[in-house]
PDB file of C-alpha atoms in Angstrom:
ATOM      1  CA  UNK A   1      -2.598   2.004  -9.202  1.00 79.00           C
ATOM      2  CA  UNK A   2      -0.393  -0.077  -7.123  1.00 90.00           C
ATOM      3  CA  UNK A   3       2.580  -2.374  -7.230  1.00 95.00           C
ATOM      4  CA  UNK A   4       3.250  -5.144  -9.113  1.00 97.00           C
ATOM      5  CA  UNK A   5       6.242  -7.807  -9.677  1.00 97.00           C
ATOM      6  CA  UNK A   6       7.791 -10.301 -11.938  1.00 97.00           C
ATOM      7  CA  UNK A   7      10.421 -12.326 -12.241  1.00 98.00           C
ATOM      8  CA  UNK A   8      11.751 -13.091 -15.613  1.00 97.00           C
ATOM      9  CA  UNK A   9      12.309 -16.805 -16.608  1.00 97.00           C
ATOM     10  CA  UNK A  10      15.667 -18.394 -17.803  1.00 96.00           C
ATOM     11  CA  UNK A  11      14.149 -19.679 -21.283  1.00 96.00           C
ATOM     12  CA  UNK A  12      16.237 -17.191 -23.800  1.00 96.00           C
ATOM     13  CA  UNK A  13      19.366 -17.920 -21.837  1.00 94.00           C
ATOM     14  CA  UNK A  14      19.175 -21.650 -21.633  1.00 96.00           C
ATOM     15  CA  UNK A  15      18.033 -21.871 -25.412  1.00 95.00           C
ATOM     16  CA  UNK A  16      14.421 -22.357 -25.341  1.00 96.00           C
ATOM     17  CA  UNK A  17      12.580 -19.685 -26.764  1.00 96.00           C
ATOM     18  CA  UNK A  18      11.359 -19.707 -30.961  1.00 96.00           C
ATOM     19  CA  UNK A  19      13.441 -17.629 -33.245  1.00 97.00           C
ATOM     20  CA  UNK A  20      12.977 -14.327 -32.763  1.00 97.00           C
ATOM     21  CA  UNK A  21      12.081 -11.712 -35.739  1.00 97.00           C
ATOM     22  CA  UNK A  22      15.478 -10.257 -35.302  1.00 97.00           C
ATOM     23  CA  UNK A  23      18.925 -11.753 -35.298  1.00 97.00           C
ATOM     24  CA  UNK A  24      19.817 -13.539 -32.153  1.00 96.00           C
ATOM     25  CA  UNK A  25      22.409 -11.390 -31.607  1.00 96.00           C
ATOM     26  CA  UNK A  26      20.412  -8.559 -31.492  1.00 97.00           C
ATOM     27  CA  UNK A  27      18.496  -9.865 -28.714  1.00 97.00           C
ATOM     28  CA  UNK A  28      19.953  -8.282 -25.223  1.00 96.00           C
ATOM     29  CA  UNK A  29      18.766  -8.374 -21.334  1.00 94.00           C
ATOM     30  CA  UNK A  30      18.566  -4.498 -21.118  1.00 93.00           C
ATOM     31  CA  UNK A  31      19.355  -2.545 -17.538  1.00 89.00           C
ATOM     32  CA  UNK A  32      16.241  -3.011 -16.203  1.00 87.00           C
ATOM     33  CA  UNK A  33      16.568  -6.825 -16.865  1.00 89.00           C
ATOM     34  CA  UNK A  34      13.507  -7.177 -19.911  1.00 91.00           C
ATOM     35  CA  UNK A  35      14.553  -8.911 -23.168  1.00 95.00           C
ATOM     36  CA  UNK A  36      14.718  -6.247 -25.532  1.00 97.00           C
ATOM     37  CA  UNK A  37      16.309  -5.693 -29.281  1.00 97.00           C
ATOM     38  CA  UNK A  38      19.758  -3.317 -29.563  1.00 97.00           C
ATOM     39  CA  UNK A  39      18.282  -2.059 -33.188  1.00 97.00           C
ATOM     40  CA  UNK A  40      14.573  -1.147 -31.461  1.00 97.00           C
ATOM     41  CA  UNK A  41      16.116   0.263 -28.663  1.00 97.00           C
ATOM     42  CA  UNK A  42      19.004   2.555 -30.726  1.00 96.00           C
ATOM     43  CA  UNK A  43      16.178   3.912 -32.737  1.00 96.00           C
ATOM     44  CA  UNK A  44      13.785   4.564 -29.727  1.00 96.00           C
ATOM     45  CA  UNK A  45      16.836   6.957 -28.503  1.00 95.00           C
ATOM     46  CA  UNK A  46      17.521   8.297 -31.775  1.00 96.00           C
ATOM     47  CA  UNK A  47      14.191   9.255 -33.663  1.00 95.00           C
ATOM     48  CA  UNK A  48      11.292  10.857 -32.786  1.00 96.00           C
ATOM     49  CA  UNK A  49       8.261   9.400 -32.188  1.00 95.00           C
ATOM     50  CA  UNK A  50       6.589   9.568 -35.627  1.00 96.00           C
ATOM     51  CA  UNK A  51       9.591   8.491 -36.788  1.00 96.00           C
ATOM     52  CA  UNK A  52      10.290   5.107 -35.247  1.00 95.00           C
ATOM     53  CA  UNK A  53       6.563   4.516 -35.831  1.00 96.00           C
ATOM     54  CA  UNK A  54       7.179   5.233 -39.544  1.00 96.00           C
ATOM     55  CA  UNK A  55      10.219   3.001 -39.756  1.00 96.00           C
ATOM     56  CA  UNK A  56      10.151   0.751 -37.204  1.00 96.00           C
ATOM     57  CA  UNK A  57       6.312   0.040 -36.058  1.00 96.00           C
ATOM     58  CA  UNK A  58       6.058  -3.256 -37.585  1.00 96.00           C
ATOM     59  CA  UNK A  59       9.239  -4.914 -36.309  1.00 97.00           C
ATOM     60  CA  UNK A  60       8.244  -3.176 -32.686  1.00 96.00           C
ATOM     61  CA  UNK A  61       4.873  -5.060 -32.420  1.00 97.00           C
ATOM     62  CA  UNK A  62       6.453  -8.437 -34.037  1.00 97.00           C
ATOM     63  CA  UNK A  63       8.935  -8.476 -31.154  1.00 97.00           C
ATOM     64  CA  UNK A  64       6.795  -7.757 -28.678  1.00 96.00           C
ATOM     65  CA  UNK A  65       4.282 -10.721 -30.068  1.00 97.00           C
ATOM     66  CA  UNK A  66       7.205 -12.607 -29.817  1.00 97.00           C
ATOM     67  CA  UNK A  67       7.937 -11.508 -26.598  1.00 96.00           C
ATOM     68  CA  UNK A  68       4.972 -12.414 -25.827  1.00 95.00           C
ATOM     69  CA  UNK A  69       4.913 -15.934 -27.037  1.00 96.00           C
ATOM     70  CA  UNK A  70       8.222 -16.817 -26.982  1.00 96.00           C
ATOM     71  CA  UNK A  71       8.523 -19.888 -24.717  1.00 96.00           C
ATOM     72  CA  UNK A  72       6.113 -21.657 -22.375  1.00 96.00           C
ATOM     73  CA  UNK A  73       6.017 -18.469 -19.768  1.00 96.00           C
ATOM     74  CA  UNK A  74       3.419 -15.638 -20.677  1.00 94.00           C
ATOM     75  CA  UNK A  75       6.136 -12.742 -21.647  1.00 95.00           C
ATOM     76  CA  UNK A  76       8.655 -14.961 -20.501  1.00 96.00           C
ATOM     77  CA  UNK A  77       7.867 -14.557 -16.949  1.00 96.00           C
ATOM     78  CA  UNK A  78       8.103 -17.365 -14.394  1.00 97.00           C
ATOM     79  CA  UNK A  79       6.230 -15.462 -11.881  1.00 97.00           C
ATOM     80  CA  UNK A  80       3.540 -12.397 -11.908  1.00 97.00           C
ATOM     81  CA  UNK A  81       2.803 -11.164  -8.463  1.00 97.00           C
ATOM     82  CA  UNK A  82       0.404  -7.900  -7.681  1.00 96.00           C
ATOM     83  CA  UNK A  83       1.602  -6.605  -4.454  1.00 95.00           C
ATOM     84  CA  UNK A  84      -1.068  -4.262  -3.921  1.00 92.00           C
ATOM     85  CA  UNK A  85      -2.854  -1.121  -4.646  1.00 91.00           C
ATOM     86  CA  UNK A  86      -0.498   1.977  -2.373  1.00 88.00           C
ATOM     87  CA  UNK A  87      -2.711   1.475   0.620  1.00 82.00           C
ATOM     88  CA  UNK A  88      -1.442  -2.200   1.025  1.00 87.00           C
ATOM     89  CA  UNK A  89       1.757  -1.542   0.123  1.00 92.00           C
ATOM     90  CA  UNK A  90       1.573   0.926   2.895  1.00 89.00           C
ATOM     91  CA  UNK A  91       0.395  -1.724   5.621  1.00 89.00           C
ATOM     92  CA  UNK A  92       3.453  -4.166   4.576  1.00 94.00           C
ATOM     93  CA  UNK A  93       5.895  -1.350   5.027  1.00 93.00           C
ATOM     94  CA  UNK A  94       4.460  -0.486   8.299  1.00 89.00           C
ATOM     95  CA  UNK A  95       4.484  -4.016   9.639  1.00 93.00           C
ATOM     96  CA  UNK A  96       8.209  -4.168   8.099  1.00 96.00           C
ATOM     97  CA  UNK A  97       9.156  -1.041  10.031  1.00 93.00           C
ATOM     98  CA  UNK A  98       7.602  -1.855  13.111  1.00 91.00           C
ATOM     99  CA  UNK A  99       8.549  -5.683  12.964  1.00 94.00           C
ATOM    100  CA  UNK A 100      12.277  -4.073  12.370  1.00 94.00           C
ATOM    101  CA  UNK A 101      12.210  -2.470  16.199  1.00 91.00           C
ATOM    102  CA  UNK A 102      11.446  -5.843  17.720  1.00 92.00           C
ATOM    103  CA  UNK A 103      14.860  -7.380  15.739  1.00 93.00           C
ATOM    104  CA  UNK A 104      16.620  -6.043  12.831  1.00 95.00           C
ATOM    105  CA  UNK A 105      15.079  -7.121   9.007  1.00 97.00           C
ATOM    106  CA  UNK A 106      18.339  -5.386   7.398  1.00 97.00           C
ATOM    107  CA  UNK A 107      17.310  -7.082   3.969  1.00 98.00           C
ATOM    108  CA  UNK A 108      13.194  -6.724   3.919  1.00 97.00           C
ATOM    109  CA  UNK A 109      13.715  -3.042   5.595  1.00 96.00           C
ATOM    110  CA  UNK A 110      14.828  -1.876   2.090  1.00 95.00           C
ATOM    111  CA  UNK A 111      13.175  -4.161  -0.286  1.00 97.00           C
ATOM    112  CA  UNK A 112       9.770  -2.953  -1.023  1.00 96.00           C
ATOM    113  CA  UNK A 113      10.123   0.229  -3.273  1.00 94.00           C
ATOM    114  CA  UNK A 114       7.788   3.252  -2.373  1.00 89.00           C
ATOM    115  CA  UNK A 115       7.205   3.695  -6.448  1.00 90.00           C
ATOM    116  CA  UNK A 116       7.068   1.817  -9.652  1.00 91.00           C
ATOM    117  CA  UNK A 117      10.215   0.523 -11.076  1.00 90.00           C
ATOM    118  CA  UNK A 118      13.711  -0.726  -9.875  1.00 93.00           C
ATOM    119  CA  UNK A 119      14.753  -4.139  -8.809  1.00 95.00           C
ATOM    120  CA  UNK A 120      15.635  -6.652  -6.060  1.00 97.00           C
ATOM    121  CA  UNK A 121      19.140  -8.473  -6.698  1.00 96.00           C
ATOM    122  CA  UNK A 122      18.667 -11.953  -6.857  1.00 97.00           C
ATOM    123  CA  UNK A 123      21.722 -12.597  -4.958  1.00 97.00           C
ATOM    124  CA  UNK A 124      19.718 -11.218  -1.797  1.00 98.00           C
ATOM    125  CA  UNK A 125      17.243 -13.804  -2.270  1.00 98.00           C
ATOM    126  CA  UNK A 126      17.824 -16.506  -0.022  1.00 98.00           C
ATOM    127  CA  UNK A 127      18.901 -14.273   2.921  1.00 98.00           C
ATOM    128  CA  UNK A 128      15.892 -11.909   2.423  1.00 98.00           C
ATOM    129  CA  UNK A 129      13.589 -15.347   2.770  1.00 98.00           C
ATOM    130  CA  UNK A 130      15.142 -15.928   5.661  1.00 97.00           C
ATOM    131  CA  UNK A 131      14.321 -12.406   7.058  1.00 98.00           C
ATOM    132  CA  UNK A 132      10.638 -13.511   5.814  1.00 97.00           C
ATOM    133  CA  UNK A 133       9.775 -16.645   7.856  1.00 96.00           C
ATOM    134  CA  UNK A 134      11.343 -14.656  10.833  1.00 97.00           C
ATOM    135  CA  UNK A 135       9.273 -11.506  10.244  1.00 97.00           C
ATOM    136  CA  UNK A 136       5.997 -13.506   9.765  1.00 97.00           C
ATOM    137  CA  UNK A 137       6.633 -14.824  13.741  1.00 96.00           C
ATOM    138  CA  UNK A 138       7.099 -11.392  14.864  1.00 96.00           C
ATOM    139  CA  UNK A 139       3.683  -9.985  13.262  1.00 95.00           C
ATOM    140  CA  UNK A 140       2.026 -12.996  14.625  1.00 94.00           C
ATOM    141  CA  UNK A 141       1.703 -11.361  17.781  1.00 92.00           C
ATOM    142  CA  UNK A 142       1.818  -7.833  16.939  1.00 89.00           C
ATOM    143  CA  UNK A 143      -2.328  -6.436  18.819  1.00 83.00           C
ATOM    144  CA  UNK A 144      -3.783  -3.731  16.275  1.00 80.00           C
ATOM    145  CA  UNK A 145      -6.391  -1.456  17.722  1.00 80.00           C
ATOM    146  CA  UNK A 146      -9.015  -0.205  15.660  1.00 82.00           C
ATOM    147  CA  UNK A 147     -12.026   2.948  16.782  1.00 85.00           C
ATOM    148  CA  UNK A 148     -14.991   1.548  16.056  1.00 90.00           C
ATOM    149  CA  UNK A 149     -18.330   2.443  16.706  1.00 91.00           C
ATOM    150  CA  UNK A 150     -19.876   1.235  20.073  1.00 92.00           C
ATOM    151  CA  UNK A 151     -23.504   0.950  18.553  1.00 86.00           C
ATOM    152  CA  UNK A 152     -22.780  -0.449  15.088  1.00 87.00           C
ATOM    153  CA  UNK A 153     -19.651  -2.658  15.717  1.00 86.00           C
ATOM    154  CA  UNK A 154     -18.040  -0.887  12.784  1.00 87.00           C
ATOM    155  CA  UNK A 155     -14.733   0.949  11.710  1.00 84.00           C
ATOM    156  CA  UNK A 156     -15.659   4.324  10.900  1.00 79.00           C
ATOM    157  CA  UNK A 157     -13.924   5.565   7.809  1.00 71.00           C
ATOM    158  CA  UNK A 158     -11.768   8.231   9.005  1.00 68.00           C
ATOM    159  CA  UNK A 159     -10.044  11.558   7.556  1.00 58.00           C
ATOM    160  CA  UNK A 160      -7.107  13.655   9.186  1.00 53.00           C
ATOM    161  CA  UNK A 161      -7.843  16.834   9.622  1.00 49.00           C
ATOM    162  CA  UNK A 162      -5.163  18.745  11.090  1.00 51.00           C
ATOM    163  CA  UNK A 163      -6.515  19.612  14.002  1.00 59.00           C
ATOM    164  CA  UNK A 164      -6.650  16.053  15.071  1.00 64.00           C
ATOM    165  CA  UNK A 165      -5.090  12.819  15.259  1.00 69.00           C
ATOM    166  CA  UNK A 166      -5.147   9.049  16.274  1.00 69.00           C
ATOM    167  CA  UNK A 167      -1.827   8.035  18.510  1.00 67.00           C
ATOM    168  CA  UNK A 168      -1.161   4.298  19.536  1.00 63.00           C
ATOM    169  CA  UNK A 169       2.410   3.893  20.727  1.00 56.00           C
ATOM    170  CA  UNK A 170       4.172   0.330  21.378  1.00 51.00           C
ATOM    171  CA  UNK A 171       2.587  -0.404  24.654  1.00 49.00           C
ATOM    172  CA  UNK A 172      -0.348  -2.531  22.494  1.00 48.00           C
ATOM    173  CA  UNK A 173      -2.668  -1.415  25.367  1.00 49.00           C
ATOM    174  CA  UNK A 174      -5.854   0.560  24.643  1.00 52.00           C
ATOM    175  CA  UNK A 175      -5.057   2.610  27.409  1.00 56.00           C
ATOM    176  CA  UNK A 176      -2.394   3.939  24.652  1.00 65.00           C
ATOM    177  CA  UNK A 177      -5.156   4.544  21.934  1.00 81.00           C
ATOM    178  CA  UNK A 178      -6.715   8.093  21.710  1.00 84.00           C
ATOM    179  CA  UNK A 179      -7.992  10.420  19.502  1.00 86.00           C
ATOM    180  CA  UNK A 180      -6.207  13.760  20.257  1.00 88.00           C
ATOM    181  CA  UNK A 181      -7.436  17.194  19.453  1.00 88.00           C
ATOM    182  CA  UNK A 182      -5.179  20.628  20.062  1.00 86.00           C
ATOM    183  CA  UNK A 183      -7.309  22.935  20.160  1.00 84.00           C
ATOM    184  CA  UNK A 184      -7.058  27.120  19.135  1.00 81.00           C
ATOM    185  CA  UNK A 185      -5.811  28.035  22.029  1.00 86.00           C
ATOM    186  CA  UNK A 186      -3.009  25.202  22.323  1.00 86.00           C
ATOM    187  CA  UNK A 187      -4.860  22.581  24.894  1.00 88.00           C
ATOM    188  CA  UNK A 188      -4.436  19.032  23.970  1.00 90.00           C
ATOM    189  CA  UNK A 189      -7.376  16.721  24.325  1.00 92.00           C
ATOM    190  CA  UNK A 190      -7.365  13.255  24.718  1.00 90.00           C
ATOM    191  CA  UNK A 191     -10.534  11.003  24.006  1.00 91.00           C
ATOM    192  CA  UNK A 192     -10.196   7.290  24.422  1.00 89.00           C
ATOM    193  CA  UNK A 193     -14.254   6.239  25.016  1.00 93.00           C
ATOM    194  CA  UNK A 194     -16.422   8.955  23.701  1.00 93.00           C
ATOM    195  CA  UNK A 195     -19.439  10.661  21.880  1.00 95.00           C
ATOM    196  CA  UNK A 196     -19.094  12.154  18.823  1.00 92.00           C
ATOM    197  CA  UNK A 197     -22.260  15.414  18.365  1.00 93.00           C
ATOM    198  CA  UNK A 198     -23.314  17.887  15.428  1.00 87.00           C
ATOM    199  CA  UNK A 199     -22.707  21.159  16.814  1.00 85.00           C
ATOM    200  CA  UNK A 200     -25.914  23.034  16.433  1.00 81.00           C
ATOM    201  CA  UNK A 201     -26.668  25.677  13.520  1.00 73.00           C
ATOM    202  CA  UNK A 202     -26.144  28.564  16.009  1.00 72.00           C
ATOM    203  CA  UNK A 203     -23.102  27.546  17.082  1.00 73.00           C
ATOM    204  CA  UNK A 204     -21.249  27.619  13.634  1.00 71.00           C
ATOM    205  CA  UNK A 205     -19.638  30.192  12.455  1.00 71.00           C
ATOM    206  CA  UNK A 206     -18.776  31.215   8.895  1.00 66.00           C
ATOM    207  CA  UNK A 207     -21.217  28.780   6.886  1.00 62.00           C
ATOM    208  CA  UNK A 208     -23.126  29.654   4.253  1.00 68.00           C
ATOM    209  CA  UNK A 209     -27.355  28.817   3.448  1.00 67.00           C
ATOM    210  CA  UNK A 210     -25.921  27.057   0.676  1.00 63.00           C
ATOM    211  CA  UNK A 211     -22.878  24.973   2.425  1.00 69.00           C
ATOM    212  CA  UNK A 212     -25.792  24.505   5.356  1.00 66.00           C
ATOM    213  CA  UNK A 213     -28.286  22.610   2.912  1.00 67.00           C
ATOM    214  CA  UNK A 214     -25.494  21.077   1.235  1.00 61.00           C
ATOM    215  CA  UNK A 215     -24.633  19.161   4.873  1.00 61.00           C
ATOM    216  CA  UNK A 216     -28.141  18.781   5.767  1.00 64.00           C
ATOM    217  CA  UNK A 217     -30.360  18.103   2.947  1.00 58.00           C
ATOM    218  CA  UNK A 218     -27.770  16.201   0.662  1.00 56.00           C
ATOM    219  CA  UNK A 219     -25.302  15.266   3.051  1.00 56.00           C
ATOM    220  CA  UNK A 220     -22.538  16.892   1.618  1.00 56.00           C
ATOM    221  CA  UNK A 221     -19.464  18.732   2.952  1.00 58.00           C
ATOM    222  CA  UNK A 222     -17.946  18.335   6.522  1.00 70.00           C
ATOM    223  CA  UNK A 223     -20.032  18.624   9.582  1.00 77.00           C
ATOM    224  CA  UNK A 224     -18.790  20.131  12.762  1.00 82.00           C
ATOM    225  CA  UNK A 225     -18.873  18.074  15.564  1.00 87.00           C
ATOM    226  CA  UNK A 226     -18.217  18.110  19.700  1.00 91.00           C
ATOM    227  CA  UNK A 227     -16.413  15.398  21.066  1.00 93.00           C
ATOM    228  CA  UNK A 228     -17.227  14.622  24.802  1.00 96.00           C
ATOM    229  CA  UNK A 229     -15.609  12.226  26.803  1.00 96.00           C
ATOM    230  CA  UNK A 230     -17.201   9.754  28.537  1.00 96.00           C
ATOM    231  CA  UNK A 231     -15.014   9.014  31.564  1.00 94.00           C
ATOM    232  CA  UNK A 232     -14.316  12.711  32.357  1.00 95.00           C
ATOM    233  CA  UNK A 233     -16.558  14.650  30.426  1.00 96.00           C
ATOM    234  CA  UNK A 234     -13.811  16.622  28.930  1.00 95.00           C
ATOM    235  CA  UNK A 235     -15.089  18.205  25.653  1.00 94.00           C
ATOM    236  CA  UNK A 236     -13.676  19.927  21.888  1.00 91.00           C
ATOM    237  CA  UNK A 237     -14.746  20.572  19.059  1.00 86.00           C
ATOM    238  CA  UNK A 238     -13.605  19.845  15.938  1.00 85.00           C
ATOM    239  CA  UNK A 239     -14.647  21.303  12.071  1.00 80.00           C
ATOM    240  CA  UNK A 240     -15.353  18.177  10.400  1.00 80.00           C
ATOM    241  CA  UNK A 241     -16.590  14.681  11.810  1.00 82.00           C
ATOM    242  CA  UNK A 242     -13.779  12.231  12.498  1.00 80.00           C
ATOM    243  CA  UNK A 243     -16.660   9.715  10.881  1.00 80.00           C
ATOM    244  CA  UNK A 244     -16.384  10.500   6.691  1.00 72.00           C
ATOM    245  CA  UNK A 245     -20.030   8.540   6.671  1.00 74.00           C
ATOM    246  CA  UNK A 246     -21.107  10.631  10.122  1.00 75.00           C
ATOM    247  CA  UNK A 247     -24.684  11.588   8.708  1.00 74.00           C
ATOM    248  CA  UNK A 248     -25.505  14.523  11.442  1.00 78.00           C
ATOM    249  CA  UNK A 249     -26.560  11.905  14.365  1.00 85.00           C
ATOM    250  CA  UNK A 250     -24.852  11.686  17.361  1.00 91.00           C
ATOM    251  CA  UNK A 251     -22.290   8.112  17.931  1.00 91.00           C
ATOM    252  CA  UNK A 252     -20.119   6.859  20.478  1.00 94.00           C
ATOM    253  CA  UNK A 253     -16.777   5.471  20.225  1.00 92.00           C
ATOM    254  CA  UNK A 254     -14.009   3.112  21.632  1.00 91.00           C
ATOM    255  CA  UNK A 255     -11.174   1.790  20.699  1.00 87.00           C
ATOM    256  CA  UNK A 256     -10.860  -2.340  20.400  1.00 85.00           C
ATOM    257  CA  UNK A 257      -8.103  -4.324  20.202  1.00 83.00           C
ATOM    258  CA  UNK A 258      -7.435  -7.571  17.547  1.00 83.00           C
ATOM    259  CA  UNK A 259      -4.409 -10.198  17.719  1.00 87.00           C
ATOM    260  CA  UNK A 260      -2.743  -9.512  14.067  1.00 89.00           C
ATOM    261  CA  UNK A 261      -6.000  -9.145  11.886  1.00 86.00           C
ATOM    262  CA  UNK A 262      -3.829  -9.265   8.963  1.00 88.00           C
ATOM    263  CA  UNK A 263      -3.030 -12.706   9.815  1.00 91.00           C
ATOM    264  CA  UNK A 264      -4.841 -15.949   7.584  1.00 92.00           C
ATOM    265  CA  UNK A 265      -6.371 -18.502   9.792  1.00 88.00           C
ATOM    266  CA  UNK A 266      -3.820 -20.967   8.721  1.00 91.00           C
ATOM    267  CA  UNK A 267      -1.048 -18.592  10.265  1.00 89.00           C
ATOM    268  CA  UNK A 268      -0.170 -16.862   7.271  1.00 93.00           C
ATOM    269  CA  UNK A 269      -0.009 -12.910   5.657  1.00 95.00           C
ATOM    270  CA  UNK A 270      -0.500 -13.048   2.199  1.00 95.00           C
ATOM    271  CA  UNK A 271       1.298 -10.161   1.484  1.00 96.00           C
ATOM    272  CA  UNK A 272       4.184 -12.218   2.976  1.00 97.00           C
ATOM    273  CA  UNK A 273       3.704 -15.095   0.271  1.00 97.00           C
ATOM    274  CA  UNK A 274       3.418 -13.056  -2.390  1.00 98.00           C
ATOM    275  CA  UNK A 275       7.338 -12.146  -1.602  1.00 98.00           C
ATOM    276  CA  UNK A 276       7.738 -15.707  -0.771  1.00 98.00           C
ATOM    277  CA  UNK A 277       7.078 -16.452  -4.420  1.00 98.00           C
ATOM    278  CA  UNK A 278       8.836 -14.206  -5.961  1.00 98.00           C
ATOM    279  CA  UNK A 279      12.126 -14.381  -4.277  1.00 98.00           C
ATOM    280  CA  UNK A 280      11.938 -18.309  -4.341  1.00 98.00           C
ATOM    281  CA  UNK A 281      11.230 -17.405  -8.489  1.00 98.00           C
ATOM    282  CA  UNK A 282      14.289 -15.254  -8.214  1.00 98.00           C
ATOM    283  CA  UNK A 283      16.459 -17.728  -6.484  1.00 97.00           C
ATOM    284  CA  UNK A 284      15.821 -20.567  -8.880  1.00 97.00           C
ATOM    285  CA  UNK A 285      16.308 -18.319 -12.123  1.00 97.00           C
ATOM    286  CA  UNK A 286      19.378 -16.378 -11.123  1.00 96.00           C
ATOM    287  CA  UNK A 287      17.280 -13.325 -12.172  1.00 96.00           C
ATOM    288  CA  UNK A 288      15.739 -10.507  -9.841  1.00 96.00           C
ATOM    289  CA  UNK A 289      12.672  -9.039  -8.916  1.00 97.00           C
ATOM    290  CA  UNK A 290      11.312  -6.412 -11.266  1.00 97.00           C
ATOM    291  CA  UNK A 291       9.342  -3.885  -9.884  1.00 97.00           C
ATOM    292  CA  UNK A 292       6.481  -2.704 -11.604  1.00 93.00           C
TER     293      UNK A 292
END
């Protein structure tokens, strides 16, 4: 699950590919800018599925070997880019959106789809890598905090339940970093160094022998917790750990910041050349950038 990309090359239009198993004329760039046969394609909208498959299954995969084959580019594609599975594509449209409030990125601010299919116009190209080298310098500098856990060093793996929340504004300070909890009666909490403890069996309400082996014995299920903060000594409770991997022992937390961990030693994002590839594909070919 993710995004991918292509660019198609300009073989069948400059006269390059082998002859394909139907006439030439036959042979059309369809909407979504694949090669693609008129006769296949008429009787893909006309017939049913059994159908076409009865009359039309061996010409389908000969075109598609073809296709396959037909000139010195795999599918006839000059470039094959994976973008990323969702979770990446989420981080490039976040650092697109919040590059975007630092100067505007008109052209990359509506180029990454948020689902398969579609294109990018090829006549966008060169502006649009223009917008890249300049959006690569903002990032650059662009702190990231992360919670982590004071003992371990690590990231905790988190979940949202809706009772609380991580908020970072656009101060890059970790004075702006807290975990915030609202709790039943409507006070807001705000934890930026603190220790995460199981609530004890007495003090939970509504569990079950069953769901209380489950969390104990097997490790299952969520595990209430008290959050106490260190500097004040403010405290709330919450019905699940903010820690996915908490194991029923008590941790303590801060928030760090990092200088654009995204970033390559060499000063790149490689999220960032992958576009660089593509639209430099789509600028020499004249043809745009499927989504896929």
């Amino acid at each position: 699950m993710g995004l991918d990309a292509v660019v198609r090359c300009r073989c069948w239009e400059d006269g390059l590919c082998s002859e394909p198993p139907v006439p030439r004329d036959d042979v059309y760039i369809d909407e979504d800018g694949y090669i693609s046969s008129r006769t296949l394609d008429k009787a893909w909208h006309e017939l049913n599925y059994d159908e076409f498959i009865k009359r039309y299954d061996s010409l389908d995969r000969s075109f598609d070997e073809w296709r396959q084959h037909a000139c010195v580019h795999e599918d006839m594609e000059i470039c094959d880019e994976r973008i990323g599975n969702w979770s990446g594509v989420g981080e490039l449209r976040y650092l697109i959106e919040r590059a975007n409030k630092r100067r505007p990125f008109p052209i990359l601010s509506h180029m990454i789809p948020d689902g398969n299919g579609g294109q990018f116009p090829a006549r966008l190209a060169s502006a649009a890598l223009e917008e890249l080298d300049a959006f690569v310098q903002v990032i650059a500098g662009f702190n990231e905090s992360w919670l982590v856990n004071t003992s371990s060093g690590e990231r905790p793996t988190v979940s949202f339940p809706h009772e609380w929340k991580i908020e970072m504004d656009e101060r890059e300070s970790l004075a702006s970093c807290k975990v915030v909890v609202t709790d039943r009666d409507g006070i807001r909490h705000e934890f930026r160094r603190f220790r995460q403890e199981p609530l004890r069996d007495e003090e939970i309400t509504g569990e079950t022998e069953y769901e209380r082996r489950k969390r104990r014995e097997w490790g299952w299920g969520d595990w209430p917790v008290r959050l106490i903060d260190l500097d004040t000594g403010d405290t709330a409770t919450i019905a699940a750990s903010l820690d996915v991997d908490f194991a029923g022992k008590p941790a303590e937390y801060r928030f760090e910041k990092h200088l654009a961990p995204y970033m390559s030693e060499d000063g790149t994002y490689w999220r960032a050349e992958v576009l660089r590839r593509l639209l430099k594909a789509s600028l020499a070919t004249g043809n745009p950038i499927q989504w896929c």
